[in-house]
mmCIF file of C-alpha atoms in Angstrom:
data_model
loop_
_atom_site.group_PDB
_atom_site.id
_atom_site.type_symbol
_atom_site.label_atom_id
_atom_site.label_comp_id
_atom_site.label_asym_id
_atom_site.label_seq_id
_atom_site.Cartn_x
_atom_site.Cartn_y
_atom_site.Cartn_z
ATOM 1 C CA MET A 143 127.700 135.749 84.735
ATOM 2 C CA LYS A 144 128.648 138.533 82.180
ATOM 3 C CA PHE A 145 124.895 139.320 81.559
ATOM 4 C CA LEU A 146 124.615 139.454 85.450
ATOM 5 C CA ASN A 147 127.513 142.068 85.655
ATOM 6 C CA ARG A 148 126.087 144.030 82.792
ATOM 7 C CA TYR A 149 122.752 144.203 84.441
ATOM 8 C CA ASN A 150 124.232 145.179 87.944
ATOM 9 C CA LYS A 151 125.997 148.073 86.179
ATOM 10 C CA ILE A 152 122.925 149.269 84.485
ATOM 11 C CA LEU A 153 120.811 148.948 87.780
ATOM 12 C CA HIS A 154 123.335 151.070 89.666
ATOM 13 C CA ALA A 155 123.403 153.746 86.898
ATOM 14 C CA ALA A 156 119.574 153.838 86.922
ATOM 15 C CA ILE A 157 119.412 154.154 90.633
ATOM 16 C CA ILE A 158 122.173 157.092 90.736
ATOM 17 C CA LEU A 159 120.282 158.844 87.923
ATOM 18 C CA ILE A 160 116.910 158.732 89.632
ATOM 19 C CA PHE A 161 118.259 160.083 92.863
ATOM 20 C CA MET A 162 120.078 162.835 91.143
ATOM 21 C CA LEU A 163 116.755 163.724 89.353
ATOM 22 C CA ALA A 164 115.101 163.952 92.857
ATOM 23 C CA PHE A 165 117.906 165.880 94.150
ATOM 24 C CA ILE A 166 117.718 168.326 91.432
ATOM 25 C CA ILE A 167 113.844 168.764 91.666
ATOM 26 C CA THR A 168 113.912 169.334 95.482
ATOM 27 C CA ASN A 169 116.769 171.806 95.219
ATOM 28 C CA SER A 170 115.644 173.885 92.119
ATOM 29 C CA PRO A 171 114.626 177.344 93.007
ATOM 30 C CA GLN A 172 110.964 177.483 93.701
ATOM 31 C CA ILE A 173 110.793 181.400 93.793
ATOM 32 C CA LEU A 174 112.333 184.327 91.842
ATOM 33 C CA SER A 175 116.138 184.980 92.255
ATOM 34 C CA LYS A 176 117.319 188.542 91.551
ATOM 35 C CA ALA A 177 120.187 189.214 89.341
ATOM 36 C CA SER A 178 121.305 191.831 91.999
ATOM 37 C CA ALA A 179 120.923 189.209 94.869
ATOM 38 C CA GLN A 180 124.734 189.453 95.299
ATOM 39 C CA SER A 181 124.706 193.000 96.499
ATOM 40 C CA PRO A 182 122.792 194.177 99.549
ATOM 41 C CA PRO A 183 119.881 196.542 98.861
ATOM 42 C CA ASN A 184 120.402 200.277 99.750
ATOM 43 C CA ILE A 185 118.204 200.323 102.868
ATOM 44 C CA SER A 186 119.163 203.778 104.010
ATOM 45 C CA ALA A 187 117.228 205.232 101.102
ATOM 46 C CA PHE A 188 113.866 203.763 101.684
ATOM 47 C CA PRO A 189 111.497 205.762 104.124
ATOM 48 C CA THR A 190 110.431 204.311 107.543
ATOM 49 C CA ILE A 191 107.638 205.534 109.781
ATOM 50 C CA LYS A 192 106.605 204.091 113.122
ATOM 51 C CA LYS A 193 102.963 203.697 113.997
ATOM 52 C CA HIS A 194 103.431 204.258 117.659
ATOM 53 C CA PRO A 195 102.269 205.914 119.691
ATOM 54 C CA GLU A 196 99.754 207.900 117.697
ATOM 55 C CA MET A 197 98.088 205.012 115.892
ATOM 56 C CA PRO A 198 98.663 201.791 117.960
ATOM 57 C CA SER A 199 96.692 199.777 115.557
ATOM 58 C CA GLY A 200 97.293 201.712 112.322
ATOM 59 C CA SER A 201 99.828 199.649 110.550
ATOM 60 C CA GLU A 202 97.968 199.841 107.241
ATOM 61 C CA ALA A 203 97.588 203.652 107.352
ATOM 62 C CA THR A 204 101.393 203.700 108.127
ATOM 63 C CA ALA A 205 102.282 201.515 105.387
ATOM 64 C CA ILE A 206 100.354 203.530 102.843
ATOM 65 C CA ALA A 207 102.143 206.760 104.174
ATOM 66 C CA ILE A 208 105.428 204.905 103.681
ATOM 67 C CA LEU A 209 104.616 203.767 100.190
ATOM 68 C CA LEU A 210 103.339 207.400 99.200
ATOM 69 C CA ASN A 211 106.254 208.964 100.602
ATOM 70 C CA TYR A 212 108.651 206.880 98.646
ATOM 71 C CA HIS A 213 106.850 207.825 95.455
ATOM 72 C CA GLY A 214 107.297 211.424 96.415
ATOM 73 C CA VAL A 215 103.877 212.184 97.797
ATOM 74 C CA GLN A 216 104.456 213.979 101.170
ATOM 75 C CA ILE A 217 101.667 212.721 103.586
ATOM 76 C CA THR A 218 101.398 211.749 107.180
ATOM 77 C CA LYS A 219 100.202 208.356 108.551
ATOM 78 C CA GLU A 220 97.564 210.538 110.635
ATOM 79 C CA GLU A 221 96.200 212.028 107.502
ATOM 80 C CA ILE A 222 95.759 208.619 105.916
ATOM 81 C CA GLY A 223 94.179 207.250 109.036
ATOM 82 C CA ARG A 224 91.689 210.091 109.113
ATOM 83 C CA GLU A 225 90.728 209.067 105.496
ATOM 84 C CA LEU A 226 90.108 205.421 106.288
ATOM 85 C CA PRO A 227 86.560 204.287 106.005
ATOM 86 C CA THR A 228 85.652 202.625 109.301
ATOM 87 C CA GLU A 229 83.355 199.519 110.083
ATOM 88 C CA PRO A 230 81.983 198.533 113.496
ATOM 89 C CA LEU A 231 83.802 196.196 115.910
ATOM 90 C CA PRO A 232 82.151 192.874 116.420
ATOM 91 C CA VAL A 233 79.342 192.771 119.180
ATOM 92 C CA GLU A 234 77.081 189.900 120.168
ATOM 93 C CA VAL A 235 73.568 190.066 118.718
ATOM 94 C CA ASN A 236 71.248 187.019 119.466
ATOM 95 C CA ASN A 237 74.109 184.797 120.571
ATOM 96 C CA ARG A 238 76.027 185.562 117.254
ATOM 97 C CA GLN A 239 78.841 187.896 116.680
ATOM 98 C CA ILE A 240 78.103 190.520 114.074
ATOM 99 C CA GLY A 241 80.702 193.229 112.879
ATOM 100 C CA GLY A 242 82.084 195.056 110.096
ATOM 101 C CA ASP A 243 83.639 193.933 106.928
ATOM 102 C CA PRO A 244 87.407 194.563 106.687
ATOM 103 C CA SER A 245 87.050 194.658 102.821
ATOM 104 C CA ARG A 246 84.990 197.710 103.025
ATOM 105 C CA GLY A 247 86.739 199.601 106.092
ATOM 106 C CA PHE A 248 88.834 199.676 109.093
ATOM 107 C CA ILE A 249 87.259 197.432 111.921
ATOM 108 C CA GLY A 250 87.350 199.887 115.009
ATOM 109 C CA ASP A 251 89.555 203.044 115.083
ATOM 110 C CA PRO A 252 93.320 202.997 114.116
ATOM 111 C CA PHE A 253 94.079 205.492 116.658
ATOM 112 C CA SER A 254 92.840 203.092 119.421
ATOM 113 C CA GLU A 255 94.485 200.098 120.985
ATOM 114 C CA GLN A 256 91.144 198.396 120.366
ATOM 115 C CA GLY A 257 91.192 198.670 116.570
ATOM 116 C CA LEU A 258 91.703 195.678 114.389
ATOM 117 C CA GLY A 259 92.573 196.461 110.880
ATOM 118 C CA LEU A 260 91.453 196.213 107.308
ATOM 119 C CA TYR A 261 92.235 194.416 104.120
ATOM 120 C CA GLN A 262 93.570 195.490 100.842
ATOM 121 C CA GLN A 263 90.394 196.907 98.882
ATOM 122 C CA PRO A 264 89.945 200.264 100.978
ATOM 123 C CA LEU A 265 93.626 200.932 100.957
ATOM 124 C CA ALA A 266 93.766 200.327 97.134
ATOM 125 C CA ARG A 267 90.909 202.897 96.794
ATOM 126 C CA ILE A 268 92.893 205.464 99.054
ATOM 127 C CA LEU A 269 95.856 204.949 96.852
ATOM 128 C CA GLY A 270 93.745 205.468 93.826
ATOM 129 C CA ASN A 271 92.775 208.975 95.198
ATOM 130 C CA LYS A 272 96.432 209.988 95.452
ATOM 131 C CA ILE A 273 97.988 208.824 92.374
ATOM 132 C CA PRO A 274 97.020 208.711 88.593
ATOM 133 C CA VAL A 275 94.313 206.168 87.381
ATOM 134 C CA GLY A 276 95.529 202.841 86.682
ATOM 135 C CA GLN A 277 98.718 202.902 88.686
ATOM 136 C CA VAL A 278 97.397 200.793 91.710
ATOM 137 C CA ILE A 279 98.184 197.228 91.514
ATOM 138 C CA ASP A 280 96.755 194.401 93.396
ATOM 139 C CA ARG A 281 98.394 191.200 93.491
ATOM 140 C CA SER A 282 96.148 189.683 96.349
ATOM 141 C CA GLY A 283 95.376 185.914 95.843
ATOM 142 C CA ARG A 284 98.469 185.643 93.548
ATOM 143 C CA PRO A 285 101.564 183.567 93.792
ATOM 144 C CA PHE A 286 104.268 185.097 96.068
ATOM 145 C CA LEU A 287 106.287 185.364 92.649
ATOM 146 C CA ALA A 288 103.823 187.798 91.349
ATOM 147 C CA VAL A 289 104.657 190.103 94.297
ATOM 148 C CA LEU A 290 108.529 189.511 94.023
ATOM 149 C CA SER A 291 108.215 190.321 90.219
ATOM 150 C CA GLU A 292 106.627 193.675 90.982
ATOM 151 C CA VAL A 293 109.236 194.405 93.627
ATOM 152 C CA GLU A 294 112.002 193.472 91.196
ATOM 153 C CA ARG A 295 110.557 196.055 88.747
ATOM 154 C CA GLY A 296 110.902 198.665 91.376
ATOM 155 C CA ASN A 297 107.516 198.670 92.832
ATOM 156 C CA PRO A 298 107.471 198.279 96.582
ATOM 157 C CA MET A 299 104.353 196.301 97.839
ATOM 158 C CA ILE A 300 102.329 196.609 100.956
ATOM 159 C CA VAL A 301 101.783 192.949 102.181
ATOM 160 C CA TRP A 302 99.831 191.393 105.121
ATOM 161 C CA VAL A 303 101.758 189.255 107.414
ATOM 162 C CA THR A 304 102.174 188.896 111.257
ATOM 163 C CA GLU A 305 104.145 191.001 113.662
ATOM 164 C CA GLY A 306 107.670 189.620 113.950
ATOM 165 C CA LEU A 307 106.512 186.853 111.734
ATOM 166 C CA ARG A 308 104.979 184.935 114.595
ATOM 167 C CA PRO A 309 102.690 182.055 113.711
ATOM 168 C CA ALA A 310 99.363 183.240 112.140
ATOM 169 C CA SER A 311 96.545 182.865 114.749
ATOM 170 C CA ILE A 312 92.824 183.294 114.320
ATOM 171 C CA THR A 313 91.802 184.955 117.488
ATOM 172 C CA GLN A 314 88.081 185.717 116.598
ATOM 173 C CA PHE A 315 85.452 185.540 113.968
ATOM 174 C CA TRP A 316 82.264 187.247 113.235
ATOM 175 C CA TRP A 317 79.718 187.613 110.505
ATOM 176 C CA THR A 318 78.986 190.841 108.541
ATOM 177 C CA ILE A 319 75.496 192.081 107.775
ATOM 178 C CA ASP A 320 75.976 190.390 104.453
ATOM 179 C CA ASN A 321 76.345 187.021 106.207
ATOM 180 C CA ASN A 322 79.948 186.640 105.210
ATOM 181 C CA LEU A 323 82.285 184.905 107.768
ATOM 182 C CA ILE A 324 85.335 187.015 108.875
ATOM 183 C CA GLN A 325 88.336 185.199 110.527
ATOM 184 C CA TRP A 326 90.560 187.572 111.994
ATOM 185 C CA HIS A 327 94.153 186.907 112.804
ATOM 186 C CA GLY A 328 94.882 188.939 115.848
ATOM 187 C CA ASN A 329 98.617 189.389 115.180
ATOM 188 C CA GLN A 330 98.258 190.417 111.629
ATOM 189 C CA THR A 331 100.051 193.519 110.372
ATOM 190 C CA THR A 332 101.172 195.181 107.170
ATOM 191 C CA VAL A 333 104.786 196.024 106.013
ATOM 192 C CA VAL A 334 106.275 197.455 102.888
ATOM 193 C CA LEU A 335 108.300 194.931 100.959
ATOM 194 C CA PHE A 336 110.765 196.793 98.851
ATOM 195 C CA ASP A 337 113.780 194.527 98.188
ATOM 196 C CA PHE A 338 114.970 190.774 98.416
ATOM 197 C CA ASP A 339 117.743 188.427 97.739
ATOM 198 C CA ALA A 340 118.185 184.696 97.699
ATOM 199 C CA ASP A 341 117.654 184.373 101.475
ATOM 200 C CA SER A 342 115.863 187.416 102.800
ATOM 201 C CA VAL A 343 113.372 189.892 102.164
ATOM 202 C CA TYR A 344 113.633 193.595 103.290
ATOM 203 C CA VAL A 345 110.698 195.625 104.577
ATOM 204 C CA SER A 346 109.977 198.887 106.092
ATOM 205 C CA ASP A 347 108.087 197.834 109.170
ATOM 206 C CA PRO A 348 105.553 200.216 110.814
ATOM 207 C CA ASN A 349 105.670 198.216 113.941
ATOM 208 C CA THR A 350 109.366 198.933 114.736
ATOM 209 C CA GLY A 351 109.843 202.055 112.526
ATOM 210 C CA GLN A 352 112.848 200.323 110.928
ATOM 211 C CA ILE A 353 114.009 198.467 108.083
ATOM 212 C CA GLU A 354 113.771 194.844 108.864
ATOM 213 C CA ALA A 355 115.144 191.659 107.166
ATOM 214 C CA TYR A 356 113.180 188.519 107.346
ATOM 215 C CA ASN A 357 113.720 185.041 106.176
ATOM 216 C CA ARG A 358 112.263 184.722 102.744
ATOM 217 C CA VAL A 359 110.641 181.318 103.053
ATOM 218 C CA VAL A 360 109.266 182.080 106.455
ATOM 219 C CA PHE A 361 107.821 185.397 105.153
ATOM 220 C CA GLU A 362 106.248 183.706 102.285
ATOM 221 C CA ARG A 363 104.540 181.105 104.389
ATOM 222 C CA ILE A 364 103.324 183.717 106.853
ATOM 223 C CA TRP A 365 101.785 186.008 104.020
ATOM 224 C CA ARG A 366 99.980 182.929 102.593
ATOM 225 C CA ASP A 367 98.535 181.973 106.056
ATOM 226 C CA VAL A 368 97.038 185.465 106.455
ATOM 227 C CA GLY A 369 95.456 185.747 103.184
ATOM 228 C CA SER A 370 97.863 186.293 100.472
ATOM 229 C CA ARG A 371 97.284 190.223 100.263
ATOM 230 C CA ALA A 372 99.573 192.631 98.479
ATOM 231 C CA ILE A 373 98.927 196.126 96.834
ATOM 232 C CA GLY A 374 101.378 198.623 95.449
ATOM 233 C CA ILE A 375 101.836 201.468 92.899
ATOM 234 C CA ASP A 376 103.311 201.041 89.318
ATOM 235 C CA ILE A 377 104.385 204.714 88.313
ATOM 236 C CA THR A 378 104.962 203.380 84.709
ATOM 237 C CA ALA A 379 101.386 202.231 84.234
ATOM 238 C CA SER A 380 98.708 204.386 82.802
ATOM 239 C CA GLY A 381 95.214 204.380 81.360
ATOM 240 C CA THR A 382 92.304 202.183 82.673
ATOM 241 C CA PRO A 383 92.846 199.967 85.668
ATOM 242 C CA THR A 384 93.366 196.270 84.842
ATOM 243 C CA ALA A 385 91.470 193.391 86.332
ATOM 244 C CA THR A 386 94.011 193.197 89.071
ATOM 245 C CA SER A 387 93.459 196.686 90.225
ATOM 246 C CA THR A 388 91.050 197.786 92.951
ATOM 247 C CA PRO A 389 88.457 194.934 93.584
ATOM 248 C CA ASP A 390 84.707 195.398 93.442
ATOM 249 C CA ILE A 391 83.812 196.658 96.997
ATOM 250 C CA ALA A 392 80.762 194.486 96.893
ATOM 251 C CA ALA A 393 82.639 191.322 96.301
ATOM 252 C CA PRO A 394 83.161 188.970 99.083
ATOM 253 C CA ASP A 395 86.710 188.642 100.162
ATOM 254 C CA THR A 396 88.063 185.334 99.152
ATOM 255 C CA SER A 397 91.961 186.044 98.744
ATOM 256 C CA GLY A 398 93.931 183.216 100.065
ATOM 257 C CA GLY A 399 91.862 180.579 98.523
ATOM 258 C CA LEU A 400 89.704 180.085 101.815
ATOM 259 C CA ASN A 401 86.324 178.319 101.437
ATOM 260 C CA TYR A 402 84.413 180.526 103.700
ATOM 261 C CA GLU A 403 81.414 178.227 103.908
ATOM 262 C CA GLU A 404 83.282 175.234 104.819
ATOM 263 C CA GLU A 405 85.258 177.308 107.559
ATOM 264 C CA ARG A 406 81.870 178.600 108.805
ATOM 265 C CA ARG A 407 80.625 175.061 109.130
ATOM 266 C CA LYS A 408 83.836 174.002 111.069
ATOM 267 C CA ILE A 409 83.354 176.928 113.270
ATOM 268 C CA LEU A 410 79.730 175.949 114.183
ATOM 269 C CA ARG A 411 80.730 172.414 114.704
ATOM 270 C CA GLU A 412 83.402 173.613 117.201
ATOM 271 C CA ILE A 413 80.766 175.646 118.965
ATOM 272 C CA GLU A 414 78.401 172.756 119.289
ATOM 273 C CA ARG A 415 81.211 170.487 120.638
ATOM 274 C CA GLN A 416 82.134 173.068 123.229
ATOM 275 C CA ARG A 417 78.336 173.263 124.262
ATOM 276 C CA ASP A 418 78.112 169.298 124.238
ATOM 277 C CA PRO A 419 81.434 167.518 124.601
ATOM 278 C CA SER A 420 79.782 164.107 124.048
ATOM 279 C CA LEU A 421 78.909 165.009 120.473
ATOM 280 C CA VAL A 422 80.909 163.021 118.000
ATOM 281 C CA ASP A 423 81.649 164.675 114.628
ATOM 282 C CA GLU A 424 82.979 162.512 111.886
ATOM 283 C CA ALA A 425 83.768 165.604 109.611
ATOM 284 C CA GLY A 426 85.737 166.948 112.663
ATOM 285 C CA ASP A 427 87.812 163.781 112.998
ATOM 286 C CA GLU A 428 88.496 164.001 109.308
ATOM 287 C CA ASP A 429 89.737 167.527 109.824
ATOM 288 C CA ALA A 430 92.149 166.367 112.465
ATOM 289 C CA ASN A 431 93.375 163.679 110.406
ATOM 290 C CA GLN A 432 94.012 166.086 107.513
ATOM 291 C CA ASP A 433 95.857 168.446 109.968
ATOM 292 C CA GLY A 434 98.286 165.529 110.839
ATOM 293 C CA ALA A 435 99.233 165.146 107.340
ATOM 294 C CA VAL A 436 102.444 166.134 105.872
ATOM 295 C CA LYS A 437 102.505 169.765 104.753
ATOM 296 C CA GLY A 438 104.748 172.021 102.522
ATOM 297 C CA VAL A 439 106.154 169.073 100.623
ATOM 298 C CA PRO A 440 105.722 169.282 96.576
ATOM 299 C CA SER A 441 103.710 166.465 95.463
ATOM 300 C CA ILE A 442 106.176 165.952 92.608
ATOM 301 C CA VAL A 443 108.894 165.247 95.025
ATOM 302 C CA ILE A 444 106.870 162.695 96.900
ATOM 303 C CA TRP A 445 106.129 160.842 93.606
ATOM 304 C CA VAL A 446 109.760 161.010 92.537
ATOM 305 C CA VAL A 447 110.763 159.490 95.858
ATOM 306 C CA ILE A 448 107.885 156.669 95.572
ATOM 307 C CA ILE A 449 108.690 155.867 91.929
ATOM 308 C CA ALA A 450 112.417 155.698 92.803
ATOM 309 C CA THR A 451 111.890 153.710 95.858
ATOM 310 C CA PHE A 452 109.619 151.166 93.791
ATOM 311 C CA ILE A 453 112.076 151.062 90.936
ATOM 312 C CA PHE A 454 114.829 150.237 93.594
ATOM 313 C CA LEU A 455 112.902 147.541 95.328
ATOM 314 C CA ALA A 456 111.786 145.780 92.124
ATOM 315 C CA SER A 457 115.398 146.024 90.664
ATOM 316 C CA PHE A 458 116.812 144.612 93.942
ATOM 317 C CA THR A 459 114.271 141.872 93.947
ATOM 318 C CA THR A 460 115.049 141.026 90.430
ATOM 319 C CA LEU A 461 118.746 141.210 90.795
ATOM 320 C CA LEU A 462 118.475 138.906 93.955
ATOM 321 C CA ILE A 463 116.392 136.192 92.053
ATOM 322 C CA LEU A 464 118.979 136.392 89.218
ATOM 323 C CA THR A 465 121.709 136.146 91.622
ATOM 324 C CA LEU A 466 120.120 133.374 93.323
ATOM 325 C CA LYS A 467 119.372 131.527 89.938
ATOM 326 C CA ALA A 468 122.993 132.001 88.822
ATOM 327 C CA ASN A 469 124.341 130.642 92.131
ATOM 328 C CA LYS A 470 122.146 127.745 91.830
ATOM 329 C CA LYS A 471 123.188 127.063 88.403
ATOM 330 C CA ALA A 472 126.812 127.497 89.252
ATOM 331 C CA GLN A 473 126.385 124.967 92.071
ATOM 332 C CA ASP A 474 124.520 122.418 89.861
ATOM 333 C CA ASN A 475 127.339 122.980 87.389
ATOM 334 C CA GLN A 476 129.901 122.173 89.916
ATOM 335 C CA GLN A 477 128.060 119.166 91.209
ATOM 336 C CA GLN A 478 127.725 117.870 87.651
ATOM 337 C CA VAL A 479 131.427 118.378 86.995
ATOM 338 C CA ALA A 480 132.316 116.645 90.333
ATOM 339 C CA SER A 481 130.038 113.873 89.535
ATOM 340 C CA ASP A 482 131.389 113.584 85.986
ATOM 341 C CA THR A 483 135.044 113.476 87.407
ATOM 342 C CA SER A 484 134.068 110.894 89.932
ATOM 343 C CA GLN A 485 132.529 108.723 87.202
ATOM 344 C CA GLU A 486 135.582 109.067 85.181
ATOM 345 C CA GLN A 487 137.982 108.126 88.126
ATOM 346 C CA ASP A 488 135.550 104.985 88.716
ATOM 347 C CA ASP A 489 135.683 104.108 85.056
ATOM 348 C CA ASP A 490 139.564 104.382 85.137
ATOM 349 C CA MET A 491 139.901 102.328 88.184
ATOM 350 C CA TYR A 492 137.640 99.568 86.624
ATOM 351 C CA ASN A 493 139.878 99.590 83.511
#
């Protein structure tokens, strides 16, 4: 029984240790925490510009103006808007939507309600024309930590999210003349991220013309959903642009880790299903099953929980078996003692 008690104590200690480890892992900081997080940012010192009413679809041009104004370059959103290269809006050609490339220029007109927007590459080139060579920084496709690191160094970043952090929604798609698939989030916009703390990020929002505080976790998720795009200015940098500076204009835009060929096949399958609902698509069923899976949970946490559960069940089963064996042995001993006692009493009686 002493062995059983010792084993029981060790088991309890192991279970407590495992769950403490799981708790530490699940609650450890996954993103950067600023030393200045205890004090709120000085939001009154950061410039704000509203895109309305002059540029109803010009959040990118307005964000560029905000960033340049912060760095001492006096320029208006309208001036930036007139400098933006433009690309055609999507039109149907032979039953196929053909349109411009947002990595080359603005889709439509930023001064119009019908304008769509553009990606980071054209904006990086405009910034490069306004500041010394090598000071444009592009953190598109990098972890959100890389963006926060730049902000912590004093480099506000233009980032792509959605208006009001509403869920990202692909509202249309088209192909460029180079046969690249473009998937457009109809509610995407740009803001200038200039500060953050443990719970919030602080941005100058062209849509409201005000400083806004957004939930940090939600902000990061939306930022990833619309492509993980971020550019800024590092006034301390000099010399030749690095590999993370302005991307090659001819390079297909793959920031955000999207597999465009796979996405194109999915869209084509969906078009075929709409034309003929009787079609059965095994690959589409797989996609649906994957969409129903648990998302956003770190794999290490899942493995810790699985291992902890396995150890607990195995230990509990072992303990139960040992307990049953000990009880059986104790019962056998009691029966043996009772039998011996009865035998002795019988012997005494006969004697």
